[in-house]
Amino acid sequence: MEKEYVRLTEALTKMEVNSVLTAQELTGLSRAEIIDFVRKNPKLRIFDNISSCWINETAEGHC
């Protein structure tokens, strides 16, 4: 399972993935696993399609 988390981290960092749904398709991880992982890594952010909100998103860096 570690491989899936490495793949997720790389995809989020490179901005190849930005939503939980896409991350699920890429990694096979569950919605809860992805959300928990991102919450534990404050440098990562992802859009939760179900609740329609960003996880770890701040206004910092936005115009």
mmCIF file of C-alpha atoms in Angstrom:
data_model
loop_
_atom_site.group_PDB
_atom_site.id
_atom_site.type_symbol
_atom_site.label_atom_id
_atom_site.label_comp_id
_atom_site.label_asym_id
_atom_site.label_seq_id
_atom_site.Cartn_x
_atom_site.Cartn_y
_atom_site.Cartn_z
ATOM 1 C CA MET A 1 0.000 0.000 0.000
ATOM 2 C CA GLU A 2 2.970 2.312 0.521
ATOM 3 C CA LYS A 3 3.374 2.437 -3.256
ATOM 4 C CA GLU A 4 -0.101 3.962 -3.645
ATOM 5 C CA TYR A 5 0.703 6.729 -1.156
ATOM 6 C CA VAL A 6 3.964 7.547 -2.946
ATOM 7 C CA ARG A 7 2.078 7.672 -6.240
ATOM 8 C CA LEU A 8 -0.580 9.933 -4.679
ATOM 9 C CA THR A 9 2.018 12.293 -3.211
ATOM 10 C CA GLU A 10 3.831 12.602 -6.537
ATOM 11 C CA ALA A 11 0.611 13.200 -8.477
ATOM 12 C CA LEU A 12 -0.607 15.853 -6.034
ATOM 13 C CA THR A 13 2.776 17.577 -5.937
ATOM 14 C CA LYS A 14 2.968 17.690 -9.741
ATOM 15 C CA MET A 15 -0.694 18.814 -9.838
ATOM 16 C CA GLU A 16 -1.590 15.859 -12.064
ATOM 17 C CA VAL A 17 -4.377 15.053 -9.609
ATOM 18 C CA ASN A 18 -6.454 17.601 -7.723
ATOM 19 C CA SER A 19 -9.600 15.746 -6.655
ATOM 20 C CA VAL A 20 -10.378 12.777 -4.441
ATOM 21 C CA LEU A 21 -12.280 11.078 -7.271
ATOM 22 C CA THR A 22 -9.294 11.264 -9.622
ATOM 23 C CA ALA A 23 -6.956 10.143 -6.846
ATOM 24 C CA GLN A 24 -9.165 7.105 -6.211
ATOM 25 C CA GLU A 25 -9.010 6.153 -9.880
ATOM 26 C CA LEU A 26 -5.226 6.563 -9.940
ATOM 27 C CA THR A 27 -4.360 4.744 -6.710
ATOM 28 C CA GLY A 28 -7.263 2.451 -5.844
ATOM 29 C CA LEU A 29 -7.291 3.926 -2.328
ATOM 30 C CA SER A 30 -10.608 4.697 -0.647
ATOM 31 C CA ARG A 31 -11.963 8.216 -0.217
ATOM 32 C CA ALA A 32 -11.312 8.055 3.545
ATOM 33 C CA GLU A 33 -7.719 6.827 3.074
ATOM 34 C CA ILE A 34 -6.953 9.668 0.668
ATOM 35 C CA ILE A 35 -8.534 12.357 2.831
ATOM 36 C CA ASP A 36 -6.794 11.119 5.988
ATOM 37 C CA PHE A 37 -3.443 11.000 4.197
ATOM 38 C CA VAL A 38 -3.795 14.539 2.822
ATOM 39 C CA ARG A 39 -4.911 15.920 6.199
ATOM 40 C CA LYS A 40 -1.754 14.478 7.783
ATOM 41 C CA ASN A 41 0.406 16.183 5.118
ATOM 42 C CA PRO A 42 -0.279 19.940 5.278
ATOM 43 C CA LYS A 43 1.788 20.637 2.155
ATOM 44 C CA LEU A 44 -0.678 18.607 0.077
ATOM 45 C CA ARG A 45 -4.160 19.712 -0.934
ATOM 46 C CA ILE A 46 -7.039 18.010 -2.666
ATOM 47 C CA PHE A 47 -10.660 18.743 -3.603
ATOM 48 C CA ASP A 48 -13.269 16.481 -2.021
ATOM 49 C CA ASN A 49 -15.929 15.943 -4.686
ATOM 50 C CA ILE A 50 -18.513 14.675 -2.196
ATOM 51 C CA SER A 51 -18.390 17.596 0.250
ATOM 52 C CA SER A 52 -17.401 20.132 -2.451
ATOM 53 C CA CYS A 53 -14.549 21.587 -0.439
ATOM 54 C CA TRP A 54 -10.763 21.730 -0.502
ATOM 55 C CA ILE A 55 -8.713 19.917 2.104
ATOM 56 C CA ASN A 56 -5.629 21.822 3.321
ATOM 57 C CA GLU A 57 -6.495 24.794 1.112
ATOM 58 C CA THR A 58 -5.680 28.233 2.434
ATOM 59 C CA ALA A 59 -5.893 31.699 0.957
ATOM 60 C CA GLU A 60 -2.124 31.986 1.300
ATOM 61 C CA GLY A 61 -0.491 32.451 -2.073
ATOM 62 C CA HIS A 62 -3.665 33.453 -3.896
ATOM 63 C CA CYS A 63 -4.057 36.822 -5.638
#
